[in-house]
Short mmCIF file of C-alpha atoms in Angstrom, two decimals:
data_model
loop_
_atom_site.label_atom_id
_atom_site.label_comp_id
_atom_site.label_asym_id
_atom_site.label_seq_id
_atom_site.Cartn_x
_atom_site.Cartn_y
_atom_site.Cartn_z
CA MET A 1 83.67 74.49 97.33
CA ILE A 2 84.48 78.54 97.45
CA ASP A 3 87.85 79.43 95.88
CA LEU A 4 89.82 81.51 98.17
CA PRO A 5 92.02 84.52 96.94
CA ASP A 6 94.95 83.37 94.77
CA THR A 7 97.87 84.72 96.79
CA ALA A 8 100.94 83.21 98.37
CA SER A 9 99.63 84.09 101.74
CA PRO A 10 99.31 81.60 104.56
CA LEU A 11 95.91 80.02 104.73
CA TYR A 12 94.39 82.00 107.58
CA GLU A 13 95.17 85.31 105.78
CA LYS A 14 93.57 83.98 102.83
CA VAL A 15 90.30 83.34 104.96
CA LYS A 16 90.78 86.76 106.34
CA ASP A 17 90.81 88.09 102.95
CA TYR A 18 87.46 86.30 101.82
CA ILE A 19 85.77 87.69 104.85
CA LEU A 20 87.08 91.40 104.29
CA ILE A 21 86.28 91.20 100.57
CA ASN A 22 82.62 90.19 101.53
CA ILE A 23 82.34 93.14 104.08
CA GLY A 24 84.30 95.66 101.84
CA THR A 25 81.90 95.03 98.88
CA GLY A 26 78.91 95.00 101.16
CA LYS A 27 78.15 91.72 100.28
CA TRP A 28 77.78 90.93 103.96
CA GLY A 29 76.28 94.03 105.55
CA LYS A 30 76.68 95.37 109.07
CA ASP A 31 75.24 93.07 111.97
CA ARG A 32 75.02 89.99 109.52
CA LYS A 33 75.83 86.78 111.19
CA LEU A 34 78.61 84.73 109.60
CA PRO A 35 78.54 81.22 108.70
CA SER A 36 79.52 79.05 111.62
CA GLU A 37 83.14 77.87 111.69
CA ASN A 38 82.06 74.22 110.58
CA GLU A 39 80.38 76.05 107.48
CA LEU A 40 83.38 77.85 106.72
CA VAL A 41 85.78 74.79 107.11
CA VAL A 42 83.56 72.85 104.72
CA SER A 43 82.74 75.86 102.22
CA LEU A 44 86.53 76.99 102.07
CA GLY A 45 88.33 73.57 102.47
CA VAL A 46 90.45 74.61 105.49
CA SER A 47 91.17 73.33 108.81
CA ARG A 48 89.07 74.50 111.79
CA MET A 49 92.25 75.83 113.29
CA THR A 50 92.81 77.93 110.28
CA VAL A 51 89.28 79.44 110.31
CA HIS A 52 89.40 79.94 114.22
CA ARG A 53 92.68 82.06 113.77
CA ALA A 54 91.21 84.06 111.05
CA LEU A 55 88.03 84.92 112.92
CA ARG A 56 90.16 85.46 116.27
CA GLU A 57 92.25 87.98 114.44
CA LEU A 58 89.49 89.84 112.81
CA THR A 59 87.64 90.03 115.92
CA ALA A 60 90.63 91.50 117.63
CA ALA A 61 91.16 94.21 114.91
CA GLY A 62 87.41 95.20 115.46
CA PHE A 63 85.85 93.77 112.26
CA LEU A 64 83.68 91.05 113.86
CA ILE A 65 81.98 90.46 117.20
CA ARG A 66 81.79 86.90 118.48
CA LEU A 67 79.00 85.97 121.08
CA GLN A 68 79.73 82.90 122.95
CA GLY A 69 76.83 80.21 121.98
CA VAL A 70 75.27 82.70 119.52
CA GLY A 71 77.72 83.22 116.71
CA THR A 72 80.13 85.68 114.85
CA PHE A 73 78.73 88.97 113.55
CA ILE A 74 80.16 91.78 111.38
CA ALA A 75 80.86 94.56 113.83
CA PRO A 76 78.79 97.91 113.57
CA PRO A 77 80.24 101.08 113.30
CA ARG A 78 81.28 102.35 116.55
CA PRO A 79 79.31 105.27 118.00
CA GLN A 80 81.42 108.52 117.49
CA SER A 81 80.95 112.23 118.06
CA THR A 82 81.42 115.09 115.39
CA LEU A 83 84.53 117.15 115.71
CA ILE A 84 84.97 120.37 113.79
CA GLU A 85 88.31 120.65 113.35
CA ILE A 86 91.72 119.14 114.72
CA ASN A 87 94.63 121.53 114.51
CA ASN A 88 98.05 120.68 113.59
CA ILE A 89 99.74 119.95 117.15
CA ALA A 90 102.96 121.61 116.36
CA ALA A 91 101.03 124.86 115.59
CA GLU A 92 98.86 124.38 118.76
CA ILE A 93 102.02 124.24 120.98
CA VAL A 94 103.62 127.22 119.60
CA GLU A 95 100.17 129.34 119.91
CA ARG A 96 100.32 128.37 123.55
CA GLY A 97 103.84 130.14 123.89
CA ASN A 98 105.75 126.82 124.27
CA ARG A 99 108.28 125.08 122.31
CA HIS A 100 107.68 122.10 120.07
CA ARG A 101 110.19 119.47 119.04
CA SER A 102 109.73 115.96 117.26
CA GLU A 103 111.60 112.85 117.14
CA VAL A 104 111.34 110.44 114.20
CA LEU A 105 111.28 106.93 115.32
CA VAL A 106 110.37 105.38 112.15
CA LEU A 107 110.20 106.49 108.41
CA GLU A 108 109.96 103.82 105.72
CA THR A 109 108.30 102.36 102.96
CA ILE A 110 106.12 99.13 103.69
CA VAL A 111 103.71 96.63 102.05
CA PRO A 112 100.29 97.32 104.13
CA THR A 113 98.27 94.51 105.86
CA LYS A 114 95.19 93.41 104.37
CA GLU A 115 93.23 95.58 106.78
CA LEU A 116 95.29 98.64 106.09
CA ALA A 117 94.85 98.24 102.38
CA LEU A 118 91.25 97.79 102.63
CA SER A 119 91.29 101.15 104.52
CA PHE A 120 93.05 102.80 101.65
CA GLU A 121 90.45 101.23 99.39
CA PHE A 122 93.27 99.84 97.02
CA ALA A 123 92.32 97.84 94.29
CA LYS A 124 95.40 95.73 94.98
CA ARG A 125 98.03 95.78 97.72
CA THR A 126 100.58 98.50 97.06
CA SER A 127 103.46 99.86 99.11
CA VAL A 128 102.72 102.77 101.47
CA TYR A 129 104.96 105.24 103.43
CA HIS A 130 105.27 104.64 107.26
CA SER A 131 106.30 106.99 109.74
CA VAL A 132 106.18 107.03 113.46
CA VAL A 133 106.97 110.57 115.25
CA VAL A 134 106.84 111.81 118.97
CA ASN A 135 105.76 115.21 119.57
CA PHE A 136 107.07 117.18 122.38
CA GLU A 137 105.98 120.09 124.17
CA ASN A 138 108.61 121.83 126.28
CA ASP A 139 110.41 118.23 126.41
CA LEU A 140 107.32 116.65 127.57
CA PRO A 141 106.07 113.88 125.08
CA VAL A 142 102.44 114.80 124.45
CA GLN A 143 101.56 112.92 121.13
CA LEU A 144 102.63 109.73 119.40
CA GLU A 145 101.93 110.21 115.68
CA GLU A 146 101.79 107.00 113.31
CA ARG A 147 100.91 108.07 109.65
CA PHE A 148 100.42 105.76 106.60
CA VAL A 149 100.82 107.82 103.25
CA ASN A 150 99.87 107.23 99.74
CA PRO A 151 102.87 107.75 97.71
CA GLY A 152 100.83 107.94 94.47
CA LEU A 153 99.59 111.41 96.09
CA ILE A 154 102.51 112.26 98.21
CA PRO A 155 105.81 111.16 96.66
CA ASP A 156 109.12 111.28 98.48
CA TYR A 157 107.47 111.45 102.11
CA ASP A 158 110.27 109.10 103.16
CA LYS A 159 113.09 111.51 102.09
CA GLN A 160 112.09 114.35 104.29
CA ASP A 161 113.36 115.56 107.54
CA PHE A 162 110.56 115.59 110.03
CA THR A 163 112.53 117.08 112.72
CA ARG A 164 112.65 120.36 110.94
CA THR A 165 109.23 120.29 109.09
CA ALA A 166 106.16 118.79 110.76
CA THR A 167 104.64 115.89 108.93
CA TYR A 168 100.98 117.83 108.95
CA ASP A 169 102.64 120.92 107.17
CA TYR A 170 104.26 118.78 104.42
CA LEU A 171 101.29 116.68 103.80
CA MET A 172 98.86 119.74 103.57
CA GLN A 173 101.59 121.57 101.36
CA LYS A 174 101.72 118.56 98.73
CA THR A 175 97.97 117.31 98.06
CA PRO A 176 94.72 119.32 98.89
CA VAL A 177 92.37 117.65 101.42
CA THR A 178 88.88 117.42 100.44
CA GLU A 179 87.41 115.16 103.00
CA VAL A 180 88.36 114.17 106.59
CA GLU A 181 87.17 111.22 108.82
CA HIS A 182 87.98 111.40 112.55
CA ILE A 183 87.15 108.62 115.05
CA ILE A 184 88.16 109.13 118.61
CA SER A 185 88.68 106.17 121.12
CA ALA A 186 89.80 105.68 124.77
CA ILE A 187 92.46 103.06 124.88
CA PRO A 188 94.86 101.84 127.45
CA ALA A 189 98.62 102.39 126.81
CA ASP A 190 100.30 99.32 125.77
CA LYS A 191 104.10 98.87 126.68
CA GLU A 192 105.50 100.72 123.50
CA THR A 193 103.03 103.72 123.69
CA ALA A 194 103.77 104.12 127.45
CA GLN A 195 107.31 104.14 126.89
CA HIS A 196 107.48 106.76 124.19
CA LEU A 197 104.89 108.99 126.17
CA GLY A 198 106.58 108.69 129.37
CA ILE A 199 103.41 107.20 131.14
CA ASP A 200 102.61 104.08 132.90
CA VAL A 201 101.46 101.04 130.92
CA GLY A 202 97.41 100.89 131.22
CA SER A 203 97.28 104.49 131.77
CA CYS A 204 94.24 106.12 129.63
CA CYS A 205 95.00 107.32 126.21
CA LEU A 206 92.92 109.46 123.47
CA LEU A 207 93.30 107.58 120.28
CA LEU A 208 92.50 109.84 117.25
CA HIS A 209 92.18 107.70 113.98
CA ARG A 210 92.28 110.07 111.11
CA ARG A 211 91.65 109.52 107.49
CA THR A 212 91.90 112.07 104.66
CA TRP A 213 90.95 112.02 100.93
CA THR A 214 92.09 113.92 98.07
CA GLY A 215 89.08 113.62 95.65
CA ALA A 216 87.89 109.97 95.64
CA VAL A 217 91.60 108.81 96.57
CA VAL A 218 92.38 108.02 100.13
CA ALA A 219 95.69 110.09 100.87
CA THR A 220 96.66 109.37 104.40
CA ILE A 221 95.71 107.20 107.40
CA SER A 222 96.99 108.59 110.80
CA LYS A 223 97.08 107.16 114.36
CA LEU A 224 97.37 110.03 116.96
CA THR A 225 97.52 108.89 120.47
CA TYR A 226 97.65 111.41 123.44
CA ALA A 227 98.36 110.77 127.11
CA GLY A 228 94.61 111.15 128.39
CA SER A 229 96.31 113.35 131.55
CA ARG A 230 97.70 115.76 129.23
CA TYR A 231 95.51 116.30 126.53
CA SER A 232 91.54 117.06 125.68
CA LEU A 233 89.66 117.57 122.62
CA GLY A 234 86.91 120.08 122.23
CA SER A 235 85.21 122.63 119.95
CA ARG A 236 83.06 125.59 119.71
CA TYR A 237 80.52 126.18 117.02
CA SER A 238 76.87 127.35 115.88
CA PRO A 239 74.59 124.48 115.14
CA SER A 240 72.87 124.75 111.95
CA ARG A 241 69.11 125.44 111.88
CA ALA A 242 68.59 122.12 110.36
CA SER A 243 69.92 120.45 113.19
#
């Protein structure tokens, strides 16, 4: 029988940890078919209900794909397009000759979920800063900004007044960014997002998932949500000869 991670978490979380560890270490590569629910029940010594919940939650989070009558597979990376640069939204608004202001909804220290800790590439779970800010252009909400910040690189983030200083500006001042990952998805607005952006539930939004590194260390993970009817992303560049 396989030993599950030795933590105080519920059993279904331990099953999730087991699967995520195998994915994160590369032991289970992309597109790999997972053992069946029955095989996991036997090998892990847990109930079918526990395995089912773990697989369901990892599927909802985008780590797995479940095909009826076929099995469960590790999800491949989503197709994505390259963006050359994403500017600070506060600077963009000012450059357009408009007025920017921000409203801080959340500024706290949290223990990250297993999935978030994996994205930070932590060897063990450690607390991170968490902020949620709404950015306005001439009093119209245009961006819902959620950030998770590595306190080992950016201390005292939770003590700042982000109604006076943009989170982007503070982060850029505190640590150099050596690598950036951008992933853009189209999503429907849930109730909370719709409320903060002043749009209808189900309205199309652009979600920019941004991860930054300082050297080999993940510095920040951000989820920037824009009302699709009020925002567009684009770039202009010269292709290299190699491409």
